[in-house]
Short mmCIF file of C-alpha atoms and ligand atoms in Angstrom, two decimals:
data_model
loop_
_atom_site.label_atom_id
_atom_site.label_comp_id
_atom_site.label_asym_id
_atom_site.label_seq_id
_atom_site.Cartn_x
_atom_site.Cartn_y
_atom_site.Cartn_z
CA UNK J 11 -13.25 6.56 -20.66
CA UNK J 12 -13.02 8.08 -17.82
CA UNK J 13 -10.68 10.40 -16.75
CA UNK J 14 -9.97 12.08 -12.79
CA UNK J 15 -11.83 13.63 -11.15
CA UNK J 16 -9.34 15.25 -8.57
CA UNK J 17 -11.16 19.17 -7.35
CA UNK J 18 -14.46 21.00 -7.90
CA UNK J 19 -15.81 21.56 -11.41
CA UNK J 20 -18.98 20.18 -12.31
CA UNK J 21 -22.66 21.71 -11.01
CA UNK J 22 -23.58 21.39 -7.47
CA UNK J 23 -26.09 21.14 -8.26
CA UNK J 24 -26.13 16.84 -10.10
CA UNK J 25 -27.29 14.78 -7.35
CA UNK J 26 -25.36 11.10 -7.20
CA UNK J 27 -27.49 8.00 -5.17
CA UNK J 28 -24.59 5.21 -4.20
CA UNK J 29 -26.68 2.01 -4.46
CA UNK J 30 -24.92 -0.23 -1.43
CA UNK J 31 -22.25 0.83 1.27
CA UNK J 32 -19.78 -1.40 1.06
CA UNK J 33 -16.35 -0.60 0.76
CA UNK J 34 -17.03 0.28 -3.54
CA UNK J 35 -19.74 2.04 -2.43
CA UNK J 36 -18.29 4.45 -0.52
CA UNK J 37 -14.92 4.83 -3.06
CA UNK J 38 -17.53 5.94 -5.54
CA UNK J 39 -18.95 8.01 -3.16
CA UNK J 40 -15.88 10.10 -1.83
CA UNK J 41 -14.78 10.05 -5.50
CA UNK J 42 -17.56 11.90 -6.51
CA UNK J 43 -17.43 14.06 -3.32
CA UNK J 44 -14.62 15.22 -4.50
CA UNK J 45 -14.99 15.81 -8.20
CA UNK J 46 -17.52 18.33 -7.08
CA UNK J 47 -21.29 16.14 -7.30
CA UNK J 48 -23.80 16.29 -4.41
CA UNK J 49 -24.30 12.03 -3.25
CA UNK J 50 -26.17 10.41 -1.34
CA UNK J 51 -25.83 6.11 -0.32
CA UNK J 52 -28.12 3.99 0.29
CA UNK J 53 -27.39 0.97 2.40
CA UNK J 54 -29.66 -1.94 3.69
CA UNK J 55 -28.28 -3.77 6.29
CA UNK J 56 -28.37 -1.19 9.54
CA UNK J 57 -24.93 -0.87 8.63
CA UNK J 58 -22.41 0.33 6.37
CA UNK J 59 -19.06 -1.64 5.59
CA UNK J 60 -20.23 -4.87 3.54
CA UNK J 61 -17.36 -7.87 3.58
CA UNK J 62 -15.39 -4.76 5.75
CA UNK J 63 -16.45 -5.83 9.74
CA UNK J 64 -14.78 -5.15 12.44
CA UNK J 65 -15.07 -6.20 14.86
CA UNK J 66 -13.65 -7.88 18.74
CA UNK J 67 -12.73 -10.96 21.17
CA UNK J 68 -12.60 -11.27 24.26
CA UNK J 69 -11.72 -7.80 24.28
CA UNK J 70 -9.26 -7.80 21.80
CA UNK J 71 -10.28 -6.09 17.71
CA UNK J 72 -10.59 -8.26 15.08
CA UNK J 73 -11.22 -8.14 11.20
CA UNK J 74 -14.66 -10.10 10.50
CA UNK J 75 -14.57 -10.64 7.15
CA UNK J 76 -11.79 -8.81 4.17
CA UNK J 77 -8.46 -8.94 6.40
CA UNK J 78 -5.40 -8.09 4.87
CA UNK J 79 -5.36 -5.14 1.74
CA UNK J 80 -2.83 -6.27 -1.40
CA UNK J 81 -0.69 -2.94 -1.77
CA UNK J 82 1.56 -3.68 -4.52
CA UNK J 83 -1.24 -1.49 -6.67
CA UNK J 84 -2.13 1.28 -5.15
CA UNK J 85 -5.87 2.20 -4.88
CA UNK J 86 -7.30 0.51 -0.82
CA UNK J 87 -3.35 1.85 0.23
CA UNK J 88 -3.82 5.50 -1.52
CA UNK J 89 -7.63 5.56 0.14
CA UNK J 90 -7.03 4.80 3.73
CA UNK J 91 -4.95 7.85 3.34
CA UNK J 92 -6.58 9.96 1.46
CA UNK J 93 -9.23 8.98 4.83
CA UNK J 94 -6.83 9.93 7.63
CA UNK J 95 -5.47 6.26 7.72
CA UNK J 96 -1.88 6.51 6.51
CA UNK J 97 -0.89 6.26 10.46
CA UNK J 98 -2.34 3.31 10.92
CA UNK J 99 -1.11 0.83 7.94
CA UNK J 100 0.64 -2.41 9.05
CA UNK J 101 1.84 -4.42 6.94
CA UNK J 102 1.58 -8.39 8.84
CA UNK J 103 4.41 -9.19 11.35
CA UNK J 104 5.11 -12.33 9.46
CA UNK J 105 4.75 -13.40 6.09
CA UNK J 106 6.07 -17.78 7.15
CA UNK J 107 2.66 -19.61 5.25
CA UNK J 108 2.10 -23.57 5.71
CA UNK J 109 0.26 -26.34 3.85
CA UNK J 110 -1.57 -28.78 5.99
CA UNK J 111 -1.05 -31.75 3.13
CA UNK J 112 -0.22 -35.43 2.12
CA UNK J 113 -0.87 -35.68 6.35
CA UNK J 114 1.60 -32.78 7.19
CA UNK J 115 2.07 -29.32 7.86
CA UNK J 116 3.84 -28.62 4.97
CA UNK J 117 6.52 -24.33 4.10
CA UNK J 118 4.83 -22.46 1.40
CA UNK J 119 7.50 -23.14 -1.77
CA UNK J 120 8.93 -20.41 -2.16
CA UNK J 121 9.39 -18.96 -6.32
CA UNK J 122 5.26 -19.76 -7.60
CA UNK J 123 3.21 -17.62 -8.74
CA UNK J 124 -0.54 -18.99 -7.44
CA UNK J 125 0.69 -22.39 -6.72
CA UNK J 126 2.29 -22.64 -9.81
CA UNK J 127 5.26 -24.16 -9.64
CA UNK J 128 9.42 -22.00 -10.99
CA UNK J 129 11.95 -22.96 -8.55
CA UNK J 130 10.92 -27.30 -8.69
CA UNK J 131 13.96 -27.79 -6.49
CA UNK J 132 11.80 -26.04 -3.83
CA UNK J 133 9.33 -27.36 -4.23
CA UNK J 134 10.29 -31.01 -4.32
CA UNK J 135 11.83 -29.83 -0.92
CA UNK J 136 9.04 -28.41 0.39
CA UNK J 137 7.06 -32.67 0.14
CA UNK J 138 4.16 -31.14 -1.17
CA UNK J 139 3.95 -33.05 -4.94
CA UNK J 140 4.35 -36.78 -4.05
CA UNK J 141 7.54 -37.59 -6.25
CA UNK J 142 5.87 -38.90 -7.93
CA UNK J 143 4.07 -35.51 -9.21
CA UNK J 144 7.88 -34.20 -9.39
CA UNK J 145 7.89 -36.07 -11.97
CA UNK J 146 4.88 -35.01 -13.90
CA UNK J 147 5.67 -31.41 -13.22
CA UNK J 148 9.07 -32.11 -15.80
CA UNK J 149 6.97 -32.88 -18.48
CA UNK J 150 6.53 -29.81 -19.05
CA UNK J 151 9.90 -29.75 -20.49
CA UNK J 152 9.33 -31.93 -23.21
CA UNK J 153 4.62 -31.70 -23.97
CA UNK J 154 4.05 -29.82 -26.73
CA UNK J 155 2.34 -26.32 -26.36
CA UNK J 156 -0.92 -26.03 -24.74
CA UNK J 157 -3.61 -24.17 -26.37
CA UNK J 158 -4.96 -21.18 -23.75
CA UNK J 159 -7.48 -19.65 -27.28
CA UNK J 160 -9.69 -16.80 -25.20
CA UNK J 161 -9.85 -17.95 -21.63
CA UNK J 162 -9.68 -21.33 -20.14
CA UNK J 163 -9.28 -22.50 -16.55
CA UNK J 164 -6.75 -22.35 -14.33
CA UNK J 165 -7.09 -25.79 -13.04
CA UNK J 166 -7.54 -27.95 -17.17
CA UNK J 167 -4.35 -25.48 -18.58
CA UNK J 168 -2.20 -26.46 -15.24
CA UNK J 169 -2.99 -29.62 -15.22
CA UNK J 170 -2.61 -30.23 -18.62
CA UNK J 171 1.29 -28.79 -18.46
CA UNK J 172 2.16 -29.97 -14.65
CA UNK J 173 -0.32 -32.09 -13.58
CA UNK J 174 -3.26 -32.85 -11.66
CA UNK J 175 -0.98 -32.41 -8.48
CA UNK J 176 0.33 -29.39 -7.86
CA UNK J 177 -3.13 -27.51 -9.13
CA UNK J 178 -5.24 -30.14 -6.38
CA UNK J 179 -2.47 -29.16 -3.90
CA UNK J 180 -0.97 -26.21 -3.74
CA UNK J 181 -2.09 -23.76 -7.12
CA UNK J 182 -6.31 -24.88 -5.30
CA UNK J 183 -6.05 -24.16 -2.23
CA UNK J 184 -3.66 -20.61 -2.91
CA UNK J 185 -6.84 -19.37 -5.81
CA UNK J 186 -9.66 -20.87 -2.97
CA UNK J 187 -7.75 -18.36 -0.48
CA UNK J 188 -9.21 -15.19 -3.23
CA UNK J 189 -12.29 -16.92 -4.23
CA UNK J 190 -13.53 -19.18 -2.20
CA UNK J 191 -13.57 -21.28 -5.83
CA UNK J 192 -12.72 -23.89 -7.65
CA UNK J 193 -9.39 -24.47 -9.63
CA UNK J 194 -10.73 -25.95 -12.88
CA UNK J 195 -13.50 -23.04 -13.12
CA UNK J 196 -12.02 -20.20 -12.47
CA UNK J 197 -11.17 -17.96 -15.15
CA UNK J 198 -7.23 -18.12 -15.58
CA UNK J 199 -7.27 -14.50 -17.91
CA UNK J 200 -9.08 -12.94 -15.40
CA UNK J 201 -8.09 -14.22 -11.87
CA UNK J 202 -4.51 -14.97 -12.89
CA UNK J 203 -3.42 -12.73 -15.97
CA UNK J 204 0.14 -12.71 -16.00
CA UNK J 205 -0.14 -16.66 -16.41
CA UNK J 206 -2.26 -16.09 -19.50
CA UNK J 207 -0.24 -14.31 -20.64
CA UNK J 208 3.14 -16.30 -20.23
CA UNK J 209 0.49 -18.77 -21.16
CA UNK J 210 0.26 -17.43 -24.67
CA UNK J 211 3.83 -16.44 -24.35
CA UNK J 212 5.68 -19.91 -23.82
CA UNK J 213 5.61 -22.94 -24.90
CA UNK J 214 6.49 -24.67 -21.55
CA UNK J 215 4.74 -22.97 -18.06
CA UNK J 216 7.62 -23.71 -16.01
CA UNK J 217 9.12 -21.24 -17.89
CA UNK J 218 6.95 -18.67 -18.46
CA UNK J 219 6.71 -18.69 -14.66
CA UNK J 220 10.38 -17.85 -13.83
CA UNK J 221 10.25 -15.21 -16.88
CA UNK J 222 7.15 -13.46 -14.58
CA UNK J 223 10.09 -14.18 -11.56
CA UNK J 224 13.22 -12.77 -14.09
CA UNK J 225 10.72 -9.78 -14.47
CA UNK J 226 9.37 -9.32 -10.89
CA UNK J 227 13.59 -9.64 -9.74
CA UNK J 228 13.82 -6.78 -12.09
CA UNK J 229 11.84 -3.95 -10.91
CA UNK J 230 13.25 -4.84 -7.68
CA UNK J 231 16.58 -3.99 -8.40
CA UNK J 232 15.42 -0.67 -10.57
CA UNK J 233 13.65 -0.23 -7.57
CA UNK J 234 17.06 -0.63 -4.76
CA UNK J 235 17.68 1.70 -2.60
CA UNK J 236 13.58 2.48 -1.81
CA UNK J 237 13.43 -0.22 0.93
CA UNK J 238 10.99 -3.14 -0.39
CA UNK J 239 7.36 -1.40 -0.59
CA UNK J 240 5.42 -4.66 1.38
CA UNK J 241 2.87 -6.92 -1.35
CA UNK J 242 0.12 -7.02 1.86
CA UNK J 243 -0.97 -4.17 4.36
CA UNK J 244 -3.11 -4.53 7.45
CA UNK J 245 -5.08 -1.26 9.30
CA UNK J 246 -3.85 -1.08 13.35
CA UNK J 247 -7.89 -1.59 14.10
CA UNK J 248 -8.34 -3.36 11.77
CA UNK J 249 -9.05 -3.36 7.77
CA UNK J 250 -12.84 -3.65 8.65
CA UNK J 251 -12.70 -0.04 9.97
CA UNK J 252 -11.78 1.19 6.23
CA UNK J 253 -14.36 2.09 5.36
CA UNK J 254 -16.17 3.57 8.90
CA UNK J 255 -13.15 6.30 8.23
CA UNK J 256 -14.38 6.60 4.05
CA UNK J 257 -17.91 7.56 5.34
CA UNK J 258 -16.61 9.23 8.37
CA UNK J 259 -14.91 11.91 5.40
CA UNK J 260 -18.15 11.95 2.77
CA UNK J 261 -19.78 13.28 5.75
CA UNK J 262 -17.12 15.92 5.87
CA UNK J 263 -17.34 16.95 2.37
CA UNK J 264 -21.18 17.26 2.53
CA UNK J 265 -22.97 12.82 1.16
CA UNK J 266 -25.16 12.33 3.11
CA UNK J 267 -25.24 8.36 3.84
CA UNK J 268 -28.71 6.75 5.18
CA UNK J 269 -28.12 3.31 6.48
CA UNK J 270 -31.50 0.30 6.56
CA UNK J 271 -32.24 1.74 3.53
CA UNK J 272 -32.76 -0.91 1.13
CA UNK J 273 -33.29 0.34 -3.07
CA UNK J 274 -36.52 -1.44 -3.96
CA UNK J 275 -36.32 -0.11 -7.95
CA UNK J 276 -34.69 1.81 -10.16
CA UNK J 277 -37.26 3.73 -12.27
CA UNK J 278 -35.90 6.13 -15.28
CA UNK J 279 -36.77 9.96 -15.06
CA UNK J 280 -37.10 12.24 -18.42
CA UNK J 281 -33.82 14.22 -16.67
CA UNK J 282 -31.86 10.57 -14.58
CA UNK J 283 -33.46 8.72 -12.23
CA UNK J 284 -35.78 7.42 -9.36
CA UNK J 285 -34.27 5.96 -6.55
CA UNK J 286 -37.85 3.85 -5.05
CA UNK J 287 -36.70 2.85 -1.26
CA UNK J 288 -37.81 -0.09 0.88
CA UNK J 289 -39.88 1.41 4.54
CA UNK J 290 -37.33 3.27 5.55
CA UNK J 291 -38.16 6.68 7.72
CA UNK J 292 -37.28 9.14 4.85
CA UNK J 293 -39.13 10.01 2.15
CA UNK J 294 -40.30 6.31 -0.39
CA UNK J 295 -37.80 8.03 -3.57
CA UNK J 296 -35.03 9.89 -4.37
CA UNK J 297 -34.45 12.04 -7.57
CA UNK J 298 -30.62 11.83 -8.94
CA UNK J 299 -29.18 12.99 -11.83
CA UNK J 300 -27.29 9.76 -11.87
CA UNK J 301 -26.76 5.87 -10.21
CA UNK J 302 -23.99 4.33 -9.43
CA UNK J 303 -25.20 1.35 -8.27
CA UNK J 304 -22.42 -1.13 -6.13
CA UNK J 305 -23.78 -3.85 -4.63
CA UNK J 306 -23.45 -7.38 -5.43
CA UNK J 307 -24.81 -9.62 -8.77
CA UNK J 308 -28.09 -10.54 -6.51
CA UNK J 309 -29.59 -7.36 -5.79
CA UNK J 310 -28.22 -5.38 -9.23
CA UNK J 311 -30.83 -7.52 -11.24
CA UNK J 312 -33.49 -6.94 -9.67
CA UNK J 313 -32.87 -3.56 -10.18
CA UNK J 314 -31.68 -3.58 -13.57
CA UNK J 315 -34.86 -5.75 -14.81
CA UNK J 316 -37.04 -2.79 -15.99
CA UNK J 317 -34.70 -0.17 -17.67
CA UNK J 318 -31.98 -2.85 -18.51
CA UNK J 319 -33.91 -6.04 -18.32
CA UNK J 320 -30.13 -7.99 -20.97
CA UNK J 321 -28.37 -7.43 -17.98
CA UNK J 322 -29.88 -8.67 -15.43
CA UNK J 323 -30.11 -11.81 -17.23
CA UNK J 324 -26.42 -11.79 -17.37
CA UNK J 325 -26.20 -10.51 -13.84
CA UNK J 326 -29.19 -13.55 -12.08
CA UNK J 327 -25.72 -16.10 -14.51
CA UNK J 328 -23.23 -14.55 -11.37
CA UNK J 329 -22.87 -17.30 -8.30
CA UNK J 330 -21.17 -17.19 -5.64
CA UNK J 331 -19.39 -18.99 -2.21
CA UNK J 332 -20.27 -18.75 0.90
CA UNK J 333 -18.57 -19.37 3.46
CA UNK J 334 -17.76 -18.96 7.52
CA UNK J 335 -14.85 -17.77 9.92
CA UNK J 336 -14.29 -19.41 12.73
CA UNK J 337 -12.99 -17.07 15.22
CA UNK J 338 -10.87 -17.60 18.61
CA UNK J 339 -9.35 -16.79 21.53
CA UNK J 340 -7.05 -18.67 23.80
CA UNK J 341 -5.00 -18.12 26.69
CA UNK J 342 -1.44 -17.77 25.18
CA UNK J 343 0.10 -19.81 27.19
CA UNK J 344 -2.47 -22.64 25.95
CA UNK J 345 -1.51 -22.63 22.59
CA UNK J 346 1.83 -20.58 21.20
CA UNK J 347 4.36 -22.95 21.13
CA UNK J 348 2.69 -25.47 18.78
CA UNK J 349 1.99 -21.86 16.43
CA UNK J 350 3.76 -20.19 14.45
CA UNK J 351 3.89 -18.04 11.50
CA UNK J 352 0.97 -16.87 9.92
CA UNK J 353 -1.31 -19.96 9.19
CA UNK J 354 -2.09 -22.66 6.99
CA UNK J 355 -3.83 -23.45 4.11
CA UNK J 356 -5.59 -26.44 3.78
CA UNK J 357 -6.08 -28.13 -0.14
CA UNK J 358 -10.31 -29.13 -0.56
CA UNK J 359 -8.44 -32.19 -1.92
CA UNK J 360 -7.40 -33.58 1.70
CA UNK J 361 -10.58 -33.65 2.90
CA UNK J 362 -10.41 -31.66 6.07
CA UNK J 363 -13.37 -29.55 7.08
CA UNK J 364 -10.86 -26.68 7.47
CA UNK J 365 -9.90 -24.65 4.66
CA UNK J 366 -7.80 -22.68 5.83
CA UNK J 367 -6.30 -20.95 9.36
CA UNK J 368 -4.94 -17.65 10.06
CA UNK J 369 -3.15 -16.70 13.32
CA UNK J 370 -3.58 -13.15 13.30
CA UNK J 371 -2.10 -14.01 16.72
CA UNK J 372 1.24 -13.45 14.36
CA UNK J 373 0.53 -12.01 12.22
CA UNK J 374 -1.18 -8.88 12.55
CA UNK J 375 1.62 -6.63 15.57
CA UNK J 376 -2.14 -4.77 16.57
CA UNK J 377 -3.76 -8.16 17.82
CA UNK J 378 -0.79 -9.33 19.81
CA UNK J 379 -0.20 -5.83 20.94
CA UNK J 380 -3.45 -5.57 22.54
CA UNK J 381 -3.92 -9.01 24.98
CA UNK J 382 -0.47 -9.89 24.92
CA UNK J 383 -2.25 -12.75 26.71
CA UNK J 384 -4.48 -13.80 24.56
CA UNK J 385 -3.21 -15.90 20.90
CA UNK J 386 -6.20 -14.98 18.63
CA UNK J 387 -6.95 -17.34 15.33
CA UNK J 388 -9.45 -18.18 12.55
CA UNK J 389 -10.42 -20.91 10.43
CA UNK J 390 -12.47 -21.16 7.45
CA UNK J 391 -15.15 -23.73 6.35
CA UNK J 392 -16.64 -23.42 3.32
CA UNK J 393 -16.64 -22.38 -1.01
CA UNK J 394 -18.17 -23.37 -4.00
CA UNK J 395 -19.46 -25.98 -4.58
CA UNK J 396 -18.71 -27.29 -0.76
CA UNK J 397 -21.11 -26.03 1.02
CA UNK J 398 -23.09 -28.59 3.41
CA UNK J 399 -21.50 -28.18 6.33
CA UNK J 400 -21.96 -24.81 6.74
CA UNK J 401 -26.18 -26.09 8.10
CA UNK J 402 -23.97 -27.26 10.87
CA UNK J 403 -24.54 -24.61 13.56
CA UNK J 404 -21.75 -22.13 15.62
CA UNK J 405 -20.79 -25.05 17.84
CA UNK J 406 -20.80 -27.81 15.45
CA UNK J 407 -18.29 -25.45 13.42
CA UNK J 408 -15.95 -24.76 16.43
CA UNK J 409 -15.48 -28.22 17.23
CA UNK J 410 -14.75 -29.76 14.38
CA UNK J 411 -12.70 -26.42 13.24
CA UNK J 412 -10.41 -27.53 16.55
CA UNK J 413 -10.54 -30.75 15.57
CA UNK J 414 -9.46 -30.13 12.28
CA UNK J 415 -6.91 -28.06 14.63
CA UNK J 416 -6.01 -30.91 16.66
CA UNK J 417 -4.09 -32.95 14.30
CA UNK J 418 -2.98 -30.38 12.02
CA UNK J 419 -0.35 -28.00 14.25
CA UNK J 420 -1.40 -29.90 18.04
CA UNK J 421 -3.51 -27.99 18.89
CA UNK J 422 -5.11 -29.77 22.47
CA UNK J 423 -6.75 -26.15 24.60
CA UNK J 424 -9.85 -24.11 24.63
CA UNK J 425 -10.42 -21.54 23.58
CA UNK J 426 -12.16 -19.01 26.34
CA UNK J 427 -13.78 -17.45 23.14
CA UNK J 428 -15.59 -17.51 19.61
CA UNK J 429 -17.30 -16.16 17.63
CA UNK J 430 -18.32 -17.31 14.65
CA UNK J 431 -19.14 -15.01 11.53
CA UNK J 432 -21.36 -16.57 8.21
CA UNK J 433 -20.64 -15.22 5.15
CA UNK J 434 -23.83 -16.29 2.56
CA UNK J 435 -22.57 -15.33 -0.93
CA UNK J 436 -19.47 -13.57 0.44
CA UNK J 437 -17.55 -14.88 -2.66
CA UNK J 438 -17.98 -13.98 -6.14
CA UNK J 439 -16.95 -16.22 -8.25
CA UNK J 440 -14.84 -15.77 -11.90
CA UNK J 441 -15.28 -18.71 -14.04
CA UNK J 442 -14.04 -19.20 -17.44
CA UNK J 443 -16.22 -16.75 -20.07
CA UNK J 444 -16.68 -14.26 -16.42
CA UNK J 445 -14.72 -11.64 -18.06
CA UNK J 446 -16.57 -10.95 -21.40
CA UNK J 447 -20.07 -11.54 -19.05
CA UNK J 448 -18.09 -8.27 -17.05
CA UNK J 449 -17.86 -6.46 -20.50
CA UNK J 450 -21.91 -7.46 -21.92
CA UNK J 451 -23.39 -6.53 -18.44
CA UNK J 452 -20.70 -3.14 -19.00
CA UNK J 453 -22.00 -3.02 -22.44
CA UNK J 454 -25.78 -3.47 -21.57
CA UNK J 455 -25.66 -0.48 -18.12
CA UNK J 456 -24.12 1.39 -19.85
CA UNK J 457 -26.46 2.67 -22.44
CA UNK J 458 -28.18 4.37 -19.42
CA UNK J 459 -27.59 7.38 -19.17
CA UNK J 460 -26.24 8.31 -15.94
CA UNK J 461 -25.45 4.71 -14.32
CA UNK J 462 -22.23 2.59 -14.17
CA UNK J 463 -22.44 -0.17 -11.93
CA UNK J 464 -19.26 -1.02 -9.43
CA UNK J 465 -18.20 -3.29 -6.96
CA UNK J 466 -16.40 -7.24 -6.15
CA UNK J 467 -18.15 -8.59 -9.12
CA UNK J 468 -16.31 -6.60 -11.85
CA UNK J 469 -12.64 -7.04 -12.07
CA UNK J 470 -11.89 -8.68 -8.97
CA UNK J 471 -13.43 -9.50 -5.95
CA UNK J 472 -9.66 -8.63 -3.59
CA UNK J 473 -10.67 -4.15 -2.35
CA UNK J 474 -8.29 -2.25 -4.29
CA UNK J 475 -9.77 -3.82 -7.18
CA UNK J 476 -13.65 -3.05 -5.85
CA UNK J 477 -11.89 0.60 -5.44
CA UNK J 478 -10.33 0.65 -8.48
CA UNK J 479 -13.31 -0.25 -10.24
CA UNK J 480 -15.87 2.11 -8.52
CA UNK J 481 -13.02 5.05 -9.18
CA UNK J 482 -14.22 4.42 -12.37
CA UNK J 483 -17.94 4.46 -12.11
CA UNK J 484 -17.71 7.41 -10.30
CA UNK J 485 -16.14 8.79 -13.08
CA UNK J 486 -17.42 8.02 -15.28
CA UNK J 487 -20.54 9.47 -14.28
CA UNK J 488 -18.59 13.05 -13.25
CA UNK J 489 -17.88 12.92 -17.03
CA UNK J 490 -21.98 12.48 -17.49
CA UNK J 491 -22.54 15.47 -15.40
CA UNK J 492 -23.27 19.10 -16.26
CA UNK J 493 -19.86 21.52 -16.25
CA UNK J 494 -20.11 24.29 -13.37
CA UNK J 495 -20.71 27.03 -14.79
CA UNK J 496 -16.45 29.19 -15.48
CA UNK J 497 -16.63 31.46 -11.91
CA UNK J 498 -16.21 35.06 -12.57
CA UNK J 499 -13.14 36.83 -13.75
C1 LIG U 780 -15.24 -13.59 5.04
C2 LIG U 780 -14.05 -12.54 2.93
C3 LIG U 780 -12.74 -13.19 3.66
C4 LIG U 780 -12.13 -10.93 2.63
N1 LIG U 780 -11.42 -11.60 3.07
C5 LIG U 780 -10.05 -10.67 1.48
C6 LIG U 780 -8.95 -9.59 3.07
O1 LIG U 780 -8.43 -10.64 3.19
N2 LIG U 780 -8.40 -8.93 1.29
C7 LIG U 780 -9.15 -8.68 0.09
O2 LIG U 780 -8.63 -7.60 -0.19
N3 LIG U 780 -10.28 -8.46 0.10
C8 LIG U 780 -11.25 -9.84 0.87
N4 LIG U 780 -12.34 -10.23 0.95
C9 LIG U 780 -13.25 -10.01 -0.93
C10 LIG U 780 -13.68 -8.10 -0.48
O3 LIG U 780 -13.62 -8.85 1.36
C11 LIG U 780 -14.48 -8.15 -1.26
O4 LIG U 780 -14.85 -8.80 -2.37
C12 LIG U 780 -15.59 -6.70 -1.33
O5 LIG U 780 -15.12 -5.50 0.46
C13 LIG U 780 -16.76 -6.45 -1.65
O6 LIG U 780 -16.77 -4.77 -1.63
P1 LIG U 780 -17.71 -4.27 -2.24
O7 LIG U 780 -18.17 -2.92 -1.82
O8 LIG U 780 -17.98 -3.97 -3.92
O9 LIG U 780 -19.74 -5.37 -1.97
P2 LIG U 780 -20.26 -5.69 -0.57
O10 LIG U 780 -19.54 -5.56 0.76
O11 LIG U 780 -20.80 -7.10 -1.20
O12 LIG U 780 -21.30 -4.57 -0.16
C14 LIG U 780 -22.47 -3.77 -0.86
C15 LIG U 780 -23.73 -3.86 -0.43
O13 LIG U 780 -24.16 -3.06 -1.22
C16 LIG U 780 -25.64 -3.63 -0.42
N5 LIG U 780 -27.17 -3.41 -0.53
C17 LIG U 780 -27.31 -5.11 -1.23
N6 LIG U 780 -28.80 -4.75 -1.72
C18 LIG U 780 -29.05 -3.54 -1.52
C19 LIG U 780 -30.22 -2.56 -2.10
N7 LIG U 780 -31.33 -3.48 -2.93
N8 LIG U 780 -30.29 -1.31 -1.23
C20 LIG U 780 -28.87 -1.47 -0.82
N9 LIG U 780 -27.91 -1.68 -0.74
C21 LIG U 780 -27.73 -3.69 -1.21
C22 LIG U 780 -25.00 -4.49 0.59
O14 LIG U 780 -26.17 -4.92 2.24
C23 LIG U 780 -23.74 -4.65 1.23
O15 LIG U 780 -23.23 -3.49 1.97
C24 LIG U 780 -12.54 -11.21 0.89
C25 LIG U 780 -14.17 -11.97 1.65
C26 LIG U 780 -15.35 -11.92 2.59
C27 LIG U 780 -16.25 -12.48 2.27
#
């Protein structure tokens, strides 16, 4: 059990090495320094931030990776504020999203929990589900209870209650937006825990969803008087500027950050750890009292193979989805009439090439303001089990995106600039049983004194969940470091 550390109280000599300079590793370093440790961050690539990446297109700053932070939980906005980005936090300017399905662009029906409807009238009016699909949904009222056991795939459970159409046209694209995964594999317990709890408590899934919504509404009513908090936040300049700001704070607090420094091996020593580096200009190994391992699973598996082989085996079994983002800038005059709202999702069942398109100039005020004559959007291609199109070259990915955009929203213009960003192994998958696997990894790794793991594969892929896992890892490590001697009176 970790305790919060907000002030120094550790022996100043204790050295913690953080492996991985994504948001998880940087957040862990920030927390460790706040707790009084001496910290070195080692990042394999030449760039900090991992899946957070600020870039630009046609002179407009944009995110080329993650672009939005859940603000309903506190960790990401708290970290942004702590490193001086509080003034730059910006909610999306529109939350109006659509689904491109059954041959038309249709409004995303309101009143759902991860695509599972609570309001059947709104769903019917949206046209997302066929009349036969709507009829199947109403069977939920009379069907016997569907047991969920210790865990169940979201798709399997929802299809059993409401039929496959809801899964294929609503749940799948929404879950895909988070995991780039397959709803029929993804763990309900891990990915949508409130639905899992509802499924255990209620016979009817629709009633369960209505219960979740009633509780949310009651919370909102209790908080009335305060302005409703935005569900998501971006950062002026891009969420991709967060890692740089955290890194600046880490350096300002005395931490060391080395990029272009892959860690090759981790060895226990008599009183700590030897961290063996692959090349680089500095020493070939560093000694540490403790280590935070904040890399994706393949690297974590390699690094733990010698000292925690059982954890390494579990880590090797974690699968990842790859995807590509196609970011394009258009002359606003050529496109703006066709593009309203924040964009649209595309259910894989419709057989299109793109999985989603985000109209970033509509979604983020800071992007629209950067060049009012340009309109920037992005599409995504590829998800778990559907990665063949990623073998195409960049020009092909642009063309197939334009073809789909033409059909979906009538976009006929050519972009003035385009950029393809490939995220190979971008998102860890959370299949049924993932939480048990994570527990086994933590149990095995935790047997080694002074070692903790954190990152996207453990407690959720979203930025706040990554930061939360980093905080927990850092706090646990701080608990193991020797206390500083009490200052003399
Ligand atoms: C395309 C895309 C869009 C996304 N959009 C969103 C979004 O809008 N909102 C959201 O909340 N989340 C989003 N996510 C998820 C989120 O961005 C990631 O889950 C999160 O950033 C992962 O952070 P991390 O630090 O755990 O891992 P990573 O970002 O993967 O960082 C791990 C780091 O470890 C380094 N490393 C690996 N091996 C070694 C080694 N041997 N030695 C040293 N360093 C090593 C890597 O180079 C990397 O920099 C998105 C993800 C992707 C791929």
